[in-house]
Short mmCIF file of C-alpha atoms in Angstrom, two decimals:
data_model
loop_
_atom_site.label_atom_id
_atom_site.label_comp_id
_atom_site.label_asym_id
_atom_site.label_seq_id
_atom_site.Cartn_x
_atom_site.Cartn_y
_atom_site.Cartn_z
CA MET A 453 7.78 -14.35 -17.89
CA SER A 454 5.78 -12.02 -20.13
CA GLY A 455 2.19 -10.99 -19.53
CA HIS A 456 0.79 -13.42 -22.11
CA GLN A 457 2.91 -16.22 -20.65
CA HIS A 458 1.72 -15.50 -17.10
CA ILE A 459 -1.86 -15.62 -18.27
CA ALA A 460 -1.25 -18.86 -20.19
CA VAL A 461 0.19 -20.56 -17.14
CA CYS A 462 -2.64 -19.31 -14.95
CA PHE A 463 -5.17 -20.54 -17.53
CA CYS A 464 -3.85 -24.04 -16.96
CA LEU A 465 -2.98 -23.92 -13.26
CA VAL A 466 -6.66 -24.15 -12.50
CA PHE A 467 -6.42 -27.90 -13.09
CA LEU A 468 -3.86 -28.44 -10.34
CA THR A 469 -5.97 -30.32 -7.81
CA LEU A 470 -8.76 -32.85 -7.27
CA PRO A 471 -6.76 -36.00 -8.23
CA CYS A 472 -9.26 -38.39 -6.66
CA ARG A 473 -12.94 -38.90 -5.91
CA GLY A 474 -15.05 -40.09 -3.01
CA ALA A 475 -13.98 -40.21 0.62
CA ASP A 476 -10.49 -38.77 0.05
CA LEU A 477 -11.66 -35.76 -1.92
CA GLU A 478 -11.71 -33.18 0.88
CA GLU A 479 -8.20 -34.06 2.07
CA ILE A 480 -6.74 -34.07 -1.44
CA VAL A 481 -8.34 -30.74 -2.35
CA SER A 482 -6.89 -29.24 0.82
CA ARG A 483 -3.39 -30.59 0.13
CA GLY A 484 -3.47 -29.67 -3.53
CA THR A 485 -4.63 -26.14 -2.81
CA ALA A 486 -1.93 -25.70 -0.16
CA THR A 487 0.73 -26.92 -2.62
CA LEU A 488 -0.50 -24.55 -5.32
CA LYS A 489 -0.48 -21.55 -2.99
CA SER A 490 2.98 -22.46 -1.69
CA ASP A 491 4.47 -22.71 -5.18
CA TRP A 492 2.78 -19.46 -6.22
CA ALA A 493 4.23 -17.66 -3.20
CA ALA A 494 7.74 -19.06 -3.73
CA ASP A 495 8.03 -18.00 -7.38
CA SER A 496 9.64 -14.62 -6.68
CA ASP A 497 12.21 -16.18 -4.32
CA TYR A 498 14.04 -17.66 -7.32
CA ALA A 499 15.99 -16.16 -10.19
CA TYR A 500 16.10 -18.13 -13.44
CA VAL A 501 17.22 -18.11 -17.07
CA GLU A 502 14.38 -17.66 -19.55
CA LYS A 503 14.73 -18.50 -23.26
CA ASP A 504 11.86 -17.41 -25.50
CA GLU A 505 11.38 -18.46 -29.12
CA ALA A 506 8.47 -17.05 -31.13
CA GLN A 507 7.21 -17.62 -34.66
CA LYS A 508 4.73 -15.30 -36.31
CA GLY A 509 4.21 -15.78 -40.03
CA ASP A 510 7.62 -16.24 -41.63
CA SER A 511 9.42 -14.43 -38.82
CA THR A 512 11.16 -16.24 -35.95
CA THR A 513 12.76 -14.52 -32.98
CA SER A 514 14.73 -15.80 -30.00
CA LYS A 515 16.02 -14.17 -26.84
CA THR A 516 17.55 -15.35 -23.59
CA SER A 517 17.43 -13.42 -20.33
CA GLN A 518 18.54 -13.75 -16.75
CA VAL A 519 15.50 -12.88 -14.66
CA VAL A 520 16.11 -11.51 -11.18
CA TYR A 521 14.02 -9.66 -8.62
CA ILE A 522 15.24 -6.27 -7.43
CA ALA A 523 13.54 -4.49 -4.55
CA GLY A 524 10.24 -6.30 -5.01
CA SER A 525 9.79 -6.56 -8.80
CA ASP A 526 11.38 -8.44 -11.68
CA TYR A 527 14.20 -7.35 -14.00
CA TYR A 528 15.18 -8.98 -17.32
CA MET A 529 18.89 -8.87 -18.18
CA PRO A 530 19.72 -10.00 -21.75
CA LEU A 531 22.31 -12.76 -22.03
CA GLY A 532 24.83 -12.80 -24.85
CA VAL A 533 27.29 -15.38 -26.17
CA ASP A 534 27.39 -18.67 -24.22
CA GLY A 535 24.64 -17.46 -21.91
CA GLN A 536 26.81 -14.81 -20.24
CA PRO A 537 25.81 -11.17 -19.70
CA GLU A 538 27.75 -8.61 -21.70
CA ARG A 539 29.58 -5.95 -19.75
CA GLY A 540 27.13 -3.26 -20.79
CA GLU A 541 24.21 -5.31 -19.46
CA LEU A 542 25.94 -5.83 -16.12
CA GLU A 543 26.38 -2.07 -15.83
CA LYS A 544 22.69 -1.56 -16.61
CA LEU A 545 21.80 -4.06 -13.90
CA LYS A 546 23.98 -2.31 -11.33
CA ASN A 547 22.51 1.05 -12.30
CA GLU A 548 19.00 -0.35 -11.93
CA VAL A 549 19.80 -1.72 -8.46
CA GLN A 550 21.10 1.69 -7.45
CA ARG A 551 18.10 3.45 -8.97
CA ARG A 552 15.58 1.25 -7.16
CA ASN A 553 17.46 1.54 -3.88
CA THR A 554 17.33 5.34 -4.06
CA GLU A 555 13.91 5.88 -5.67
CA SER A 556 11.33 8.00 -3.91
CA ALA A 557 8.46 6.47 -1.99
CA ASP A 558 6.07 7.50 -4.75
CA GLU A 559 8.26 5.97 -7.49
CA ARG A 560 8.52 2.70 -5.56
CA ARG A 561 4.79 2.61 -4.95
CA LYS A 562 4.02 3.03 -8.68
CA ARG A 563 6.58 0.39 -9.69
CA LEU A 564 5.31 -2.18 -7.21
CA GLU A 565 1.66 -1.43 -8.01
CA LYS A 566 2.31 -2.19 -11.67
CA TYR A 567 4.07 -5.46 -10.87
CA HIS A 568 1.52 -6.64 -8.30
CA LYS A 569 -1.47 -5.71 -10.45
CA GLN A 570 -0.67 -8.48 -12.91
CA ARG A 571 0.11 -10.98 -10.16
CA SER A 572 -3.18 -10.16 -8.44
CA GLU A 573 -5.15 -10.70 -11.64
CA ASN A 574 -3.50 -14.08 -12.14
CA GLU A 575 -4.00 -14.99 -8.49
CA ALA A 576 -7.72 -14.34 -8.82
CA ILE A 577 -7.85 -16.90 -11.63
CA VAL A 578 -6.04 -19.47 -9.52
CA LEU A 579 -8.16 -18.95 -6.40
CA ASP A 580 -11.45 -19.27 -8.30
CA PHE A 581 -10.71 -22.70 -9.78
CA PRO A 582 -12.31 -24.92 -7.05
CA ASN A 583 -15.75 -23.55 -7.99
CA ALA A 584 -15.18 -23.31 -11.73
CA PHE A 585 -14.73 -26.88 -12.96
CA ASN A 586 -16.08 -30.39 -13.03
CA PHE A 587 -13.15 -32.79 -12.65
CA GLU A 588 -12.81 -36.42 -13.63
CA LEU A 589 -10.08 -38.89 -12.75
CA LEU A 590 -9.19 -40.57 -16.04
CA ARG A 591 -6.41 -43.01 -15.13
CA GLY A 592 -3.04 -43.42 -13.48
CA GLU A 593 0.20 -43.46 -15.46
CA THR A 594 3.86 -42.48 -15.26
CA MET A 595 4.84 -39.02 -16.51
CA ASN A 596 8.51 -37.96 -16.63
CA GLY A 597 9.36 -40.77 -14.24
CA TYR A 598 6.72 -39.84 -11.64
CA PRO A 599 3.64 -41.97 -10.84
CA ALA A 600 0.77 -39.65 -11.66
CA TYR A 601 -2.98 -39.20 -11.63
CA VAL A 602 -4.39 -38.04 -14.97
CA LEU A 603 -7.35 -35.65 -14.67
CA SER A 604 -9.64 -33.85 -17.05
CA GLY A 605 -11.40 -30.60 -16.23
CA THR A 606 -14.42 -29.05 -17.93
CA PRO A 607 -16.03 -25.74 -16.92
CA LYS A 608 -19.23 -25.66 -14.90
CA LYS A 609 -22.19 -23.70 -16.17
CA ARG A 610 -22.37 -20.56 -14.02
CA THR A 611 -25.09 -17.95 -13.96
CA GLY A 612 -25.27 -14.35 -12.91
CA PRO A 613 -22.56 -11.67 -13.20
CA LEU A 614 -19.08 -13.19 -13.53
CA SER A 615 -15.72 -11.75 -12.55
CA LEU A 616 -12.95 -11.57 -15.15
CA ALA A 617 -11.36 -14.62 -13.53
CA ALA A 618 -14.62 -16.58 -13.82
CA LYS A 619 -15.01 -15.57 -17.47
CA VAL A 620 -11.46 -16.74 -18.23
CA LEU A 621 -12.05 -20.11 -16.61
CA SER A 622 -15.41 -20.62 -18.33
CA GLY A 623 -13.71 -20.79 -21.74
CA MET A 624 -11.25 -23.61 -21.06
CA ARG A 625 -10.86 -27.36 -20.70
CA GLY A 626 -7.72 -29.33 -19.99
CA THR A 627 -5.79 -32.39 -18.86
CA ILE A 628 -3.24 -32.52 -16.07
CA TRP A 629 -0.79 -35.06 -14.71
CA ILE A 630 -0.46 -34.83 -10.89
CA ASP A 631 2.36 -36.43 -8.90
CA LYS A 632 0.81 -39.01 -6.56
CA GLU A 633 3.34 -38.42 -3.78
CA THR A 634 3.68 -34.63 -3.61
CA PHE A 635 0.49 -33.48 -5.42
CA HIS A 636 2.50 -31.13 -7.64
CA ALA A 637 1.58 -30.75 -11.30
CA ILE A 638 3.95 -32.55 -13.67
CA ARG A 639 2.41 -31.69 -17.04
CA VAL A 640 -0.58 -29.63 -18.17
CA GLU A 641 -2.31 -29.37 -21.53
CA CYS A 642 -5.29 -27.09 -22.09
CA ASP A 643 -7.41 -25.70 -24.90
CA VAL A 644 -9.48 -22.55 -25.17
CA MET A 645 -12.99 -23.50 -26.30
CA THR A 646 -14.75 -20.12 -26.23
CA PRO A 647 -13.28 -16.60 -26.53
CA VAL A 648 -11.54 -15.48 -23.34
CA PRO A 649 -11.26 -11.75 -22.52
CA VAL A 650 -7.79 -10.48 -21.58
CA TYR A 651 -6.58 -6.94 -20.96
CA GLY A 652 -10.08 -5.53 -21.34
CA VAL A 653 -12.97 -6.25 -23.69
CA LEU A 654 -11.08 -5.38 -26.89
CA ALA A 655 -8.52 -8.19 -26.63
CA ARG A 656 -9.47 -11.87 -26.55
CA VAL A 657 -7.79 -15.27 -26.67
CA LEU A 658 -9.66 -17.30 -29.28
CA PRO A 659 -10.69 -20.95 -29.70
CA GLY A 660 -7.90 -22.94 -31.30
CA THR A 661 -5.44 -21.73 -28.68
CA HIS A 662 -3.50 -24.67 -27.25
CA ILE A 663 -1.22 -24.38 -24.23
CA GLU A 664 1.00 -26.97 -22.60
CA PHE A 665 3.69 -26.74 -19.98
CA GLY A 666 5.77 -28.84 -17.64
CA MET A 667 6.73 -28.20 -14.04
CA THR A 668 10.17 -28.91 -12.60
CA PRO A 669 11.15 -29.57 -8.98
CA VAL A 670 13.31 -26.76 -7.62
CA THR A 671 13.31 -28.27 -4.13
CA HIS A 672 11.38 -31.24 -2.79
CA SER A 673 8.58 -28.91 -1.72
CA THR A 674 8.67 -26.35 -4.56
CA TRP A 675 7.97 -26.98 -8.25
CA LEU A 676 8.10 -24.15 -10.80
CA VAL A 677 7.50 -23.90 -14.55
CA GLY A 678 10.18 -25.63 -16.64
CA ASP A 679 8.84 -25.21 -20.18
CA LEU A 680 5.87 -23.59 -21.87
CA SER A 681 4.57 -24.01 -25.43
CA MET A 682 1.66 -22.08 -26.91
CA LYS A 683 -0.29 -21.83 -30.10
CA LEU A 684 -1.89 -18.52 -29.27
CA ARG A 685 -4.79 -17.15 -31.32
CA VAL A 686 -5.60 -13.58 -30.33
CA SER A 687 -7.94 -10.87 -31.53
CA LYS A 688 -7.28 -7.19 -30.85
CA LEU A 689 -9.92 -4.78 -32.07
CA PHE A 690 -10.66 -6.09 -35.59
CA PHE A 691 -7.38 -7.94 -36.14
CA LYS A 692 -6.67 -11.62 -35.53
CA SER A 693 -3.27 -13.27 -35.32
CA THR A 694 -1.70 -16.62 -34.49
CA GLN A 695 1.65 -16.94 -32.78
CA LEU A 696 3.68 -20.02 -31.87
CA THR A 697 5.97 -19.72 -28.86
CA HIS A 698 8.20 -21.99 -26.86
CA SER A 699 9.91 -20.94 -23.64
CA THR A 700 12.19 -22.72 -21.20
CA TYR A 701 12.96 -21.74 -17.61
CA THR A 702 16.19 -23.15 -16.21
CA ASN A 703 18.94 -22.55 -13.66
CA TYR A 704 16.57 -21.80 -10.79
CA ARG A 705 18.57 -20.45 -7.85
CA LEU A 706 17.72 -18.33 -4.85
CA ASN A 707 17.38 -14.76 -6.06
CA THR A 708 19.57 -13.31 -3.30
CA LEU A 709 22.50 -15.53 -4.35
CA VAL A 710 22.16 -14.83 -8.08
CA LEU A 711 21.87 -11.08 -7.59
CA ALA A 712 24.89 -11.05 -5.30
CA ASP A 713 26.93 -13.00 -7.88
CA LEU A 714 25.98 -10.62 -10.69
CA LEU A 715 26.73 -7.50 -8.67
CA SER A 716 30.16 -8.84 -7.72
CA LYS A 717 31.26 -9.18 -11.37
#
């Protein structure tokens, strides 16, 4: 999942809890937070196939990759005809495994620092959400065959110096469908209402950005992202652009098994 996609998902994951009010609130917050943290931690245990389609102006691009984790960070292997890796890509994968297994301690440290920096930034957004929003239970309904709570979330007014995570959350509002049995998110839709800083002060996600995604059960206790659609309005320096993207994430399998299969070919 690209940097913009990670940020988009984390924008919306902040609405993953609080599916009730009153006496049950403390218990539900605790269970929802535990579920969120568990799913977040399990993400890198699974390899998956990612298909990305993007439209910018009159140009449309599409690519499909097998995403695996090698020695602590991700690796994207392009897939060719019928979703199979070409021989050259398999050789690149094997070479990368060998390279990472024989890299110096300093090389490994730099590689892992780069990977974990982005995850840490996203994690900060997720962990700040209990204090960032006012939530309202709208109704109950069925979503994708699951009985669900439907919630809305609007940002609280916060004063004083704000962290980057707090600034990101202050610019959003959204709706989420929560499974009543497991407290996993089923569907999320969110909109950016005020400019949100990303990657420093010179790049911002602008109002008019709309993000929606669905979660899919990988096991009974783990749900991961199944699809993600974005209308992304971004400003960088003095330039503004709008990009439409749609991504799907399928074929979730334990990373150790997928990597072993690929290396045996």
